[in-house]
mmCIF file with all atom_site columns, C-alpha atoms in Angstrom:
data_model
loop_
_atom_site.group_PDB
_atom_site.id
_atom_site.type_symbol
_atom_site.label_atom_id
_atom_site.label_alt_id
_atom_site.label_comp_id
_atom_site.label_asym_id
_atom_site.label_entity_id
_atom_site.label_seq_id
_atom_site.pdbx_PDB_ins_code
_atom_site.Cartn_x
_atom_site.Cartn_y
_atom_site.Cartn_z
_atom_site.occupancy
_atom_site.B_iso_or_equiv
_atom_site.pdbx_formal_charge
_atom_site.auth_seq_id
_atom_site.auth_comp_id
_atom_site.auth_asym_id
_atom_site.auth_atom_id
_atom_site.pdbx_PDB_model_num
ATOM 1   C CA . GLY A 1 1   ? -56.766 -25.855 -13.152 1.00 0.00 ? 135 GLY A CA 1
ATOM 2   C CA . LEU A 1 2   ? -55.896 -26.613 -16.770 1.00 0.00 ? 136 LEU A CA 1
ATOM 3   C CA . PHE A 1 3   ? -53.147 -23.988 -17.553 1.00 0.00 ? 137 PHE A CA 1
ATOM 4   C CA . THR A 1 4   ? -51.902 -23.173 -14.082 1.00 0.00 ? 138 THR A CA 1
ATOM 5   C CA . ASP A 1 5   ? -50.797 -26.461 -12.643 1.00 0.00 ? 139 ASP A CA 1
ATOM 6   C CA . VAL A 1 6   ? -47.441 -26.525 -14.395 1.00 0.00 ? 140 VAL A CA 1
ATOM 7   C CA . VAL A 1 7   ? -44.057 -26.550 -12.864 1.00 0.00 ? 141 VAL A CA 1
ATOM 8   C CA . SER A 1 8   ? -41.662 -25.035 -15.517 1.00 0.00 ? 142 SER A CA 1
ATOM 9   C CA . ALA A 1 9   ? -38.121 -26.099 -15.838 1.00 0.00 ? 143 ALA A CA 1
ATOM 10  C CA . ALA A 1 10  ? -35.594 -23.667 -14.358 1.00 0.00 ? 144 ALA A CA 1
ATOM 11  C CA . VAL A 1 11  ? -34.647 -22.829 -18.226 1.00 0.00 ? 145 VAL A CA 1
ATOM 12  C CA . PHE A 1 12  ? -37.617 -20.647 -18.485 1.00 0.00 ? 146 PHE A CA 1
ATOM 13  C CA . PHE A 1 13  ? -36.442 -18.435 -15.635 1.00 0.00 ? 147 PHE A CA 1
ATOM 14  C CA . THR A 1 14  ? -32.951 -17.495 -16.971 1.00 0.00 ? 148 THR A CA 1
ATOM 15  C CA . LEU A 1 15  ? -31.635 -14.583 -18.304 1.00 0.00 ? 149 LEU A CA 1
ATOM 16  C CA . PRO A 1 16  ? -31.224 -15.994 -22.004 1.00 0.00 ? 150 PRO A CA 1
ATOM 17  C CA . ALA A 1 17  ? -35.176 -16.560 -21.755 1.00 0.00 ? 151 ALA A CA 1
ATOM 18  C CA . GLY A 1 18  ? -35.698 -13.282 -20.823 1.00 0.00 ? 152 GLY A CA 1
ATOM 19  C CA . ILE A 1 19  ? -33.708 -11.714 -23.408 1.00 0.00 ? 153 ILE A CA 1
ATOM 20  C CA . LEU A 1 20  ? -35.374 -13.683 -25.991 1.00 0.00 ? 154 LEU A CA 1
ATOM 21  C CA . CYS A 1 21  ? -38.944 -12.796 -24.749 1.00 0.00 ? 155 CYS A CA 1
ATOM 22  C CA . GLY A 1 22  ? -37.739 -9.142  -24.602 1.00 0.00 ? 156 GLY A CA 1
ATOM 23  C CA . ILE A 1 23  ? -36.576 -9.391  -28.374 1.00 0.00 ? 157 ILE A CA 1
ATOM 24  C CA . THR A 1 24  ? -39.957 -11.089 -29.187 1.00 0.00 ? 158 THR A CA 1
ATOM 25  C CA . GLY A 1 25  ? -41.774 -8.148  -27.316 1.00 0.00 ? 159 GLY A CA 1
ATOM 26  C CA . LEU A 1 26  ? -39.918 -5.550  -29.273 1.00 0.00 ? 160 LEU A CA 1
ATOM 27  C CA . VAL A 1 27  ? -40.549 -7.261  -32.653 1.00 0.00 ? 161 VAL A CA 1
ATOM 28  C CA . LEU A 1 28  ? -44.250 -7.676  -31.887 1.00 0.00 ? 162 LEU A CA 1
ATOM 29  C CA . SER A 1 29  ? -44.210 -3.958  -30.591 1.00 0.00 ? 163 SER A CA 1
ATOM 30  C CA . LEU A 1 30  ? -42.839 -2.761  -34.009 1.00 0.00 ? 164 LEU A CA 1
ATOM 31  C CA . PHE A 1 31  ? -45.660 -4.639  -35.716 1.00 0.00 ? 165 PHE A CA 1
ATOM 32  C CA . ALA A 1 32  ? -48.218 -3.166  -33.468 1.00 0.00 ? 166 ALA A CA 1
ATOM 33  C CA . TRP A 1 33  ? -46.662 0.707   -33.868 1.00 0.00 ? 167 TRP A CA 1
ATOM 34  C CA . ARG A 1 34  ? -46.848 0.172   -37.583 1.00 0.00 ? 168 ARG A CA 1
ATOM 35  C CA . ARG A 1 35  ? -50.278 -0.880  -37.351 1.00 0.00 ? 169 ARG A CA 1
ATOM 36  C CA . MET A 1 36  ? -51.096 1.922   -35.146 1.00 0.00 ? 170 MET A CA 1
ATOM 37  C CA . LEU A 1 37  ? -49.454 4.609   -37.328 1.00 0.00 ? 171 LEU A CA 1
ATOM 38  C CA . ARG A 1 38  ? -51.130 3.146   -40.496 1.00 0.00 ? 172 ARG A CA 1
ATOM 39  C CA . ASN A 1 39  ? -54.481 3.233   -39.173 1.00 0.00 ? 173 ASN A CA 1
ATOM 40  C CA . ASP A 1 40  ? -54.443 6.580   -37.086 1.00 0.00 ? 174 ASP A CA 1
ATOM 41  C CA . PRO A 1 41  ? -51.330 8.518   -36.767 1.00 0.00 ? 175 PRO A CA 1
ATOM 42  C CA . GLN A 1 42  ? -52.819 10.813  -34.385 1.00 0.00 ? 176 GLN A CA 1
ATOM 43  C CA . PHE A 1 43  ? -54.183 8.022   -31.898 1.00 0.00 ? 177 PHE A CA 1
ATOM 44  C CA . GLY A 1 44  ? -54.616 8.907   -28.214 1.00 0.00 ? 178 GLY A CA 1
ATOM 45  C CA . ASN A 1 45  ? -53.442 12.129  -26.819 1.00 0.00 ? 179 ASN A CA 1
ATOM 46  C CA . VAL A 1 46  ? -50.317 13.679  -25.520 1.00 0.00 ? 180 VAL A CA 1
ATOM 47  C CA . VAL A 1 47  ? -50.092 11.429  -22.268 1.00 0.00 ? 181 VAL A CA 1
ATOM 48  C CA . THR A 1 48  ? -51.386 8.129   -23.683 1.00 0.00 ? 182 THR A CA 1
ATOM 49  C CA . ARG A 1 49  ? -49.575 8.291   -27.114 1.00 0.00 ? 183 ARG A CA 1
ATOM 50  C CA . PRO A 1 50  ? -45.945 8.046   -25.564 1.00 0.00 ? 184 PRO A CA 1
ATOM 51  C CA . LEU A 1 51  ? -47.136 5.544   -22.758 1.00 0.00 ? 185 LEU A CA 1
ATOM 52  C CA . ALA A 1 52  ? -48.218 3.259   -25.420 1.00 0.00 ? 186 ALA A CA 1
ATOM 53  C CA . TYR A 1 53  ? -44.870 3.370   -27.109 1.00 0.00 ? 187 TYR A CA 1
ATOM 54  C CA . LEU A 1 54  ? -43.033 2.857   -24.060 1.00 0.00 ? 188 LEU A CA 1
ATOM 55  C CA . LEU A 1 55  ? -45.133 0.389   -22.290 1.00 0.00 ? 189 LEU A CA 1
ATOM 56  C CA . THR A 1 56  ? -46.055 -1.890  -25.270 1.00 0.00 ? 190 THR A CA 1
ATOM 57  C CA . PRO A 1 57  ? -42.689 -3.811  -25.515 1.00 0.00 ? 191 PRO A CA 1
ATOM 58  C CA . PHE A 1 58  ? -42.704 -4.824  -21.854 1.00 0.00 ? 192 PHE A CA 1
ATOM 59  C CA . VAL A 1 59  ? -46.360 -5.959  -21.851 1.00 0.00 ? 193 VAL A CA 1
ATOM 60  C CA . LEU A 1 60  ? -45.689 -8.048  -24.999 1.00 0.00 ? 194 LEU A CA 1
ATOM 61  C CA . ALA A 1 61  ? -42.525 -9.380  -23.568 1.00 0.00 ? 195 ALA A CA 1
ATOM 62  C CA . GLY A 1 62  ? -44.302 -10.388 -20.373 1.00 0.00 ? 196 GLY A CA 1
ATOM 63  C CA . LEU A 1 63  ? -47.091 -12.079 -22.343 1.00 0.00 ? 197 LEU A CA 1
ATOM 64  C CA . ALA A 1 64  ? -44.609 -13.866 -24.568 1.00 0.00 ? 198 ALA A CA 1
ATOM 65  C CA . TRP A 1 65  ? -42.827 -15.374 -21.514 1.00 0.00 ? 199 TRP A CA 1
ATOM 66  C CA . LEU A 1 66  ? -45.934 -16.224 -19.933 1.00 0.00 ? 200 LEU A CA 1
ATOM 67  C CA . PHE A 1 67  ? -47.132 -18.129 -22.998 1.00 0.00 ? 201 PHE A CA 1
ATOM 68  C CA . VAL A 1 68  ? -43.746 -19.844 -23.589 1.00 0.00 ? 202 VAL A CA 1
ATOM 69  C CA . ALA A 1 69  ? -43.107 -20.678 -19.982 1.00 0.00 ? 203 ALA A CA 1
ATOM 70  C CA . LYS A 1 70  ? -46.513 -21.952 -19.268 1.00 0.00 ? 204 LYS A CA 1
ATOM 71  C CA . SER A 1 71  ? -47.907 -23.742 -22.646 1.00 0.00 ? 205 SER A CA 1
ATOM 72  C CA . VAL A 1 72  ? -44.592 -25.181 -23.908 1.00 0.00 ? 206 VAL A CA 1
ATOM 73  C CA . PRO A 1 73  ? -44.005 -27.401 -20.878 1.00 0.00 ? 207 PRO A CA 1
ATOM 74  C CA . TRP A 1 74  ? -47.677 -28.194 -20.417 1.00 0.00 ? 208 TRP A CA 1
ATOM 75  C CA . THR A 1 75  ? -47.976 -29.306 -24.162 1.00 0.00 ? 209 THR A CA 1
ATOM 76  C CA . ALA A 1 76  ? -44.761 -31.090 -23.987 1.00 0.00 ? 210 ALA A CA 1
ATOM 77  C CA . ALA A 1 77  ? -45.812 -33.078 -20.855 1.00 0.00 ? 211 ALA A CA 1
ATOM 78  C CA . LEU A 1 78  ? -49.241 -33.950 -22.276 1.00 0.00 ? 212 LEU A CA 1
ATOM 79  C CA . LEU A 1 79  ? -47.748 -35.287 -25.668 1.00 0.00 ? 213 LEU A CA 1
ATOM 80  C CA . PHE A 1 80  ? -44.455 -36.876 -24.448 1.00 0.00 ? 214 PHE A CA 1
ATOM 81  C CA . GLY A 1 81  ? -44.206 -36.942 -20.575 1.00 0.00 ? 215 GLY A CA 1
ATOM 82  C CA . SER A 1 82  ? -43.472 -39.911 -18.421 1.00 0.00 ? 216 SER A CA 1
ATOM 83  C CA . PRO A 1 83  ? -45.484 -40.556 -15.079 1.00 0.00 ? 217 PRO A CA 1
ATOM 84  C CA . HIS A 1 84  ? -43.989 -38.836 -12.267 1.00 0.00 ? 218 HIS A CA 1
ATOM 85  C CA . ALA A 1 85  ? -44.586 -37.959 -8.591  1.00 0.00 ? 219 ALA A CA 1
ATOM 86  C CA . GLU A 1 86  ? -42.951 -35.530 -6.294  1.00 0.00 ? 220 GLU A CA 1
ATOM 87  C CA . SER A 1 87  ? -43.633 -34.232 -2.778  1.00 0.00 ? 221 SER A CA 1
ATOM 88  C CA . HIS A 1 88  ? -43.638 -30.608 -1.591  1.00 0.00 ? 222 HIS A CA 1
ATOM 89  C CA . GLU A 1 89  ? -44.750 -28.700 1.559   1.00 0.00 ? 223 GLU A CA 1
ATOM 90  C CA . PHE A 1 90  ? -47.386 -26.156 0.995   1.00 0.00 ? 224 PHE A CA 1
ATOM 91  C CA . THR A 1 91  ? -49.371 -23.904 3.531   1.00 0.00 ? 225 THR A CA 1
ATOM 92  C CA . LEU A 1 92  ? -53.047 -23.754 3.033   1.00 0.00 ? 226 LEU A CA 1
ATOM 93  C CA . SER A 1 93  ? -54.951 -20.635 2.999   1.00 0.00 ? 227 SER A CA 1
ATOM 94  C CA . THR A 1 94  ? -58.372 -19.106 1.921   1.00 0.00 ? 228 THR A CA 1
ATOM 95  C CA . HIS A 1 95  ? -58.929 -16.052 -0.382  1.00 0.00 ? 229 HIS A CA 1
ATOM 96  C CA . ARG A 1 96  ? -61.914 -14.716 -1.858  1.00 0.00 ? 230 ARG A CA 1
ATOM 97  C CA . GLN A 1 97  ? -61.019 -14.704 -5.609  1.00 0.00 ? 231 GLN A CA 1
ATOM 98  C CA . LYS A 1 98  ? -62.966 -15.480 -8.571  1.00 0.00 ? 232 LYS A CA 1
ATOM 99  C CA . GLY A 1 99  ? -62.595 -19.248 -9.534  1.00 0.00 ? 233 GLY A CA 1
ATOM 100 C CA . CYS A 1 100 ? -60.144 -20.446 -6.640  1.00 0.00 ? 234 CYS A CA 1
ATOM 101 C CA . ASN A 1 101 ? -60.877 -19.679 -2.962  1.00 0.00 ? 235 ASN A CA 1
ATOM 102 C CA . SER A 1 102 ? -58.908 -22.181 -1.403  1.00 0.00 ? 236 SER A CA 1
ATOM 103 C CA . ARG A 1 103 ? -55.240 -22.346 -2.108  1.00 0.00 ? 237 ARG A CA 1
ATOM 104 C CA . ALA A 1 104 ? -51.889 -24.298 -1.360  1.00 0.00 ? 238 ALA A CA 1
ATOM 105 C CA . ASN A 1 105 ? -48.921 -22.048 -1.449  1.00 0.00 ? 239 ASN A CA 1
ATOM 106 C CA . ALA A 1 106 ? -45.579 -23.660 -1.859  1.00 0.00 ? 240 ALA A CA 1
ATOM 107 C CA . VAL A 1 107 ? -43.319 -23.260 1.133   1.00 0.00 ? 241 VAL A CA 1
ATOM 108 C CA . GLU A 1 108 ? -40.060 -23.615 -1.036  1.00 0.00 ? 242 GLU A CA 1
ATOM 109 C CA . ARG A 1 109 ? -40.075 -21.860 -4.277  1.00 0.00 ? 243 ARG A CA 1
ATOM 110 C CA . LEU A 1 110 ? -41.296 -23.992 -7.223  1.00 0.00 ? 244 LEU A CA 1
ATOM 111 C CA . ASN A 1 111 ? -41.125 -22.605 -10.756 1.00 0.00 ? 245 ASN A CA 1
ATOM 112 C CA . MET A 1 112 ? -44.684 -21.994 -10.795 1.00 0.00 ? 246 MET A CA 1
ATOM 113 C CA . PHE A 1 113 ? -46.702 -18.665 -11.906 1.00 0.00 ? 247 PHE A CA 1
ATOM 114 C CA . PRO A 1 114 ? -48.859 -18.355 -9.637  1.00 0.00 ? 248 PRO A CA 1
ATOM 115 C CA . GLY A 1 115 ? -47.004 -20.012 -6.714  1.00 0.00 ? 249 GLY A CA 1
ATOM 116 C CA . SER A 1 116 ? -50.132 -21.779 -5.462  1.00 0.00 ? 250 SER A CA 1
ATOM 117 C CA . LEU A 1 117 ? -52.319 -24.606 -6.535  1.00 0.00 ? 251 LEU A CA 1
ATOM 118 C CA . CYS A 1 118 ? -56.132 -24.700 -6.104  1.00 0.00 ? 252 CYS A CA 1
ATOM 119 C CA . VAL A 1 119 ? -57.568 -27.280 -3.810  1.00 0.00 ? 253 VAL A CA 1
ATOM 120 C CA . PRO A 1 120 ? -60.887 -28.264 -2.573  1.00 0.00 ? 254 PRO A CA 1
ATOM 121 C CA . GLU A 1 121 ? -62.508 -25.967 0.170   1.00 0.00 ? 255 GLU A CA 1
ATOM 122 C CA . ASP A 1 122 ? -63.122 -28.772 2.359   1.00 0.00 ? 256 ASP A CA 1
ATOM 123 C CA . TYR A 1 123 ? -59.601 -29.727 2.437   1.00 0.00 ? 257 TYR A CA 1
ATOM 124 C CA . VAL A 1 124 ? -58.659 -26.469 3.692   1.00 0.00 ? 258 VAL A CA 1
ATOM 125 C CA . ARG A 1 125 ? -61.454 -26.454 6.336   1.00 0.00 ? 259 ARG A CA 1
ATOM 126 C CA . ARG A 1 126 ? -60.246 -30.020 7.372   1.00 0.00 ? 260 ARG A CA 1
ATOM 127 C CA . HIS A 1 127 ? -56.478 -29.114 7.709   1.00 0.00 ? 261 HIS A CA 1
ATOM 128 C CA . GLY A 1 128 ? -56.782 -25.234 8.642   1.00 0.00 ? 262 GLY A CA 1
ATOM 129 C CA . ASN A 1 129 ? -53.788 -22.968 8.427   1.00 0.00 ? 263 ASN A CA 1
ATOM 130 C CA . ARG A 1 130 ? -50.971 -25.737 8.490   1.00 0.00 ? 264 ARG A CA 1
ATOM 131 C CA . VAL A 1 131 ? -48.143 -27.013 6.557   1.00 0.00 ? 265 VAL A CA 1
ATOM 132 C CA . VAL A 1 132 ? -49.040 -29.984 4.783   1.00 0.00 ? 266 VAL A CA 1
ATOM 133 C CA . LEU A 1 133 ? -47.028 -32.322 2.662   1.00 0.00 ? 267 LEU A CA 1
ATOM 134 C CA . LEU A 1 134 ? -48.695 -32.718 -0.796  1.00 0.00 ? 268 LEU A CA 1
ATOM 135 C CA . ARG A 1 135 ? -47.686 -35.432 -3.417  1.00 0.00 ? 269 ARG A CA 1
ATOM 136 C CA . LEU A 1 136 ? -47.810 -33.832 -7.081  1.00 0.00 ? 270 LEU A CA 1
ATOM 137 C CA . VAL A 1 137 ? -48.762 -36.539 -9.574  1.00 0.00 ? 271 VAL A CA 1
ATOM 138 C CA . GLY A 1 138 ? -48.417 -35.956 -13.250 1.00 0.00 ? 272 GLY A CA 1
ATOM 139 C CA . ASP A 1 139 ? -46.383 -36.060 -16.324 1.00 0.00 ? 273 ASP A CA 1
ATOM 140 C CA . ARG A 1 140 ? -42.529 -34.928 -16.531 1.00 0.00 ? 274 ARG A CA 1
ATOM 141 C CA . THR A 1 141 ? -40.314 -33.750 -19.421 1.00 0.00 ? 275 THR A CA 1
ATOM 142 C CA . PRO A 1 142 ? -37.193 -31.906 -19.310 1.00 0.00 ? 276 PRO A CA 1
ATOM 143 C CA . LEU A 1 143 ? -39.244 -28.750 -20.051 1.00 0.00 ? 277 LEU A CA 1
ATOM 144 C CA . GLY A 1 144 ? -41.570 -29.180 -17.027 1.00 0.00 ? 278 GLY A CA 1
ATOM 145 C CA . PHE A 1 145 ? -43.965 -30.930 -14.975 1.00 0.00 ? 279 PHE A CA 1
ATOM 146 C CA . ARG A 1 146 ? -47.867 -31.241 -15.779 1.00 0.00 ? 280 ARG A CA 1
ATOM 147 C CA . ILE A 1 147 ? -49.712 -31.667 -12.491 1.00 0.00 ? 281 ILE A CA 1
ATOM 148 C CA . THR A 1 148 ? -52.770 -33.895 -12.838 1.00 0.00 ? 282 THR A CA 1
ATOM 149 C CA . ARG A 1 149 ? -53.709 -34.924 -9.340  1.00 0.00 ? 283 ARG A CA 1
ATOM 150 C CA . ILE A 1 150 ? -52.659 -33.808 -5.883  1.00 0.00 ? 284 ILE A CA 1
ATOM 151 C CA . GLU A 1 151 ? -52.584 -36.245 -2.924  1.00 0.00 ? 285 GLU A CA 1
ATOM 152 C CA . HIS A 1 152 ? -52.400 -35.432 0.756   1.00 0.00 ? 286 HIS A CA 1
ATOM 153 C CA . GLU A 1 153 ? -49.345 -37.191 2.419   1.00 0.00 ? 287 GLU A CA 1
ATOM 154 C CA . SER A 1 154 ? -49.056 -35.570 5.936   1.00 0.00 ? 288 SER A CA 1
ATOM 155 C CA . LEU A 1 155 ? -49.379 -32.634 8.225   1.00 0.00 ? 289 LEU A CA 1
ATOM 156 C CA . ARG A 1 156 ? -46.282 -30.929 9.125   1.00 0.00 ? 290 ARG A CA 1
ATOM 157 C CA . GLY A 1 157 ? -47.371 -28.410 11.896  1.00 0.00 ? 291 GLY A CA 1
ATOM 158 C CA . PRO A 1 158 ? -48.743 -24.967 12.009  1.00 0.00 ? 292 PRO A CA 1
ATOM 159 C CA . ALA A 1 159 ? -48.065 -22.479 9.110   1.00 0.00 ? 293 ALA A CA 1
ATOM 160 C CA . ARG A 1 160 ? -45.199 -20.167 9.785   1.00 0.00 ? 294 ARG A CA 1
ATOM 161 C CA . ALA A 1 161 ? -45.466 -16.490 9.201   1.00 0.00 ? 295 ALA A CA 1
ATOM 162 C CA . ARG A 1 162 ? -43.761 -15.595 5.695   1.00 0.00 ? 296 ARG A CA 1
ATOM 163 C CA . ARG A 1 163 ? -40.754 -13.348 5.820   1.00 0.00 ? 297 ARG A CA 1
#
């Protein structure tokens, strides 16, 4: 996928990045609250009005983090990245989800959200529920790694149960 195949740098998963996104969510919430009050001061009901005020900063902070942690590394790697390849172990699985039925889940934690990559269905059928070594090829910058191609390297054995 275009937007999901990004391994972000660890800097996006630190406390300062979370605080910055939280402040961004709060500022965006203030603008949203101002707009809501100007348009309809009595929007919602007794339950939904407080929920809107309480949840808006958290939702907008999460969206701000997702936008920054995914699009900034992807764009930087597209424009300024140098060719790079690295290998990681993945377990193969099949899910019935819209858009991506076959996934390779990282055995070790990668700075990816979601923590899996879409792979062809015949690849999962061929290798089954196994641990495979995949070579991720793409462009790297200090902000992250944009994956452009996934190559099979070797089989590592049966998949272990997650704890």
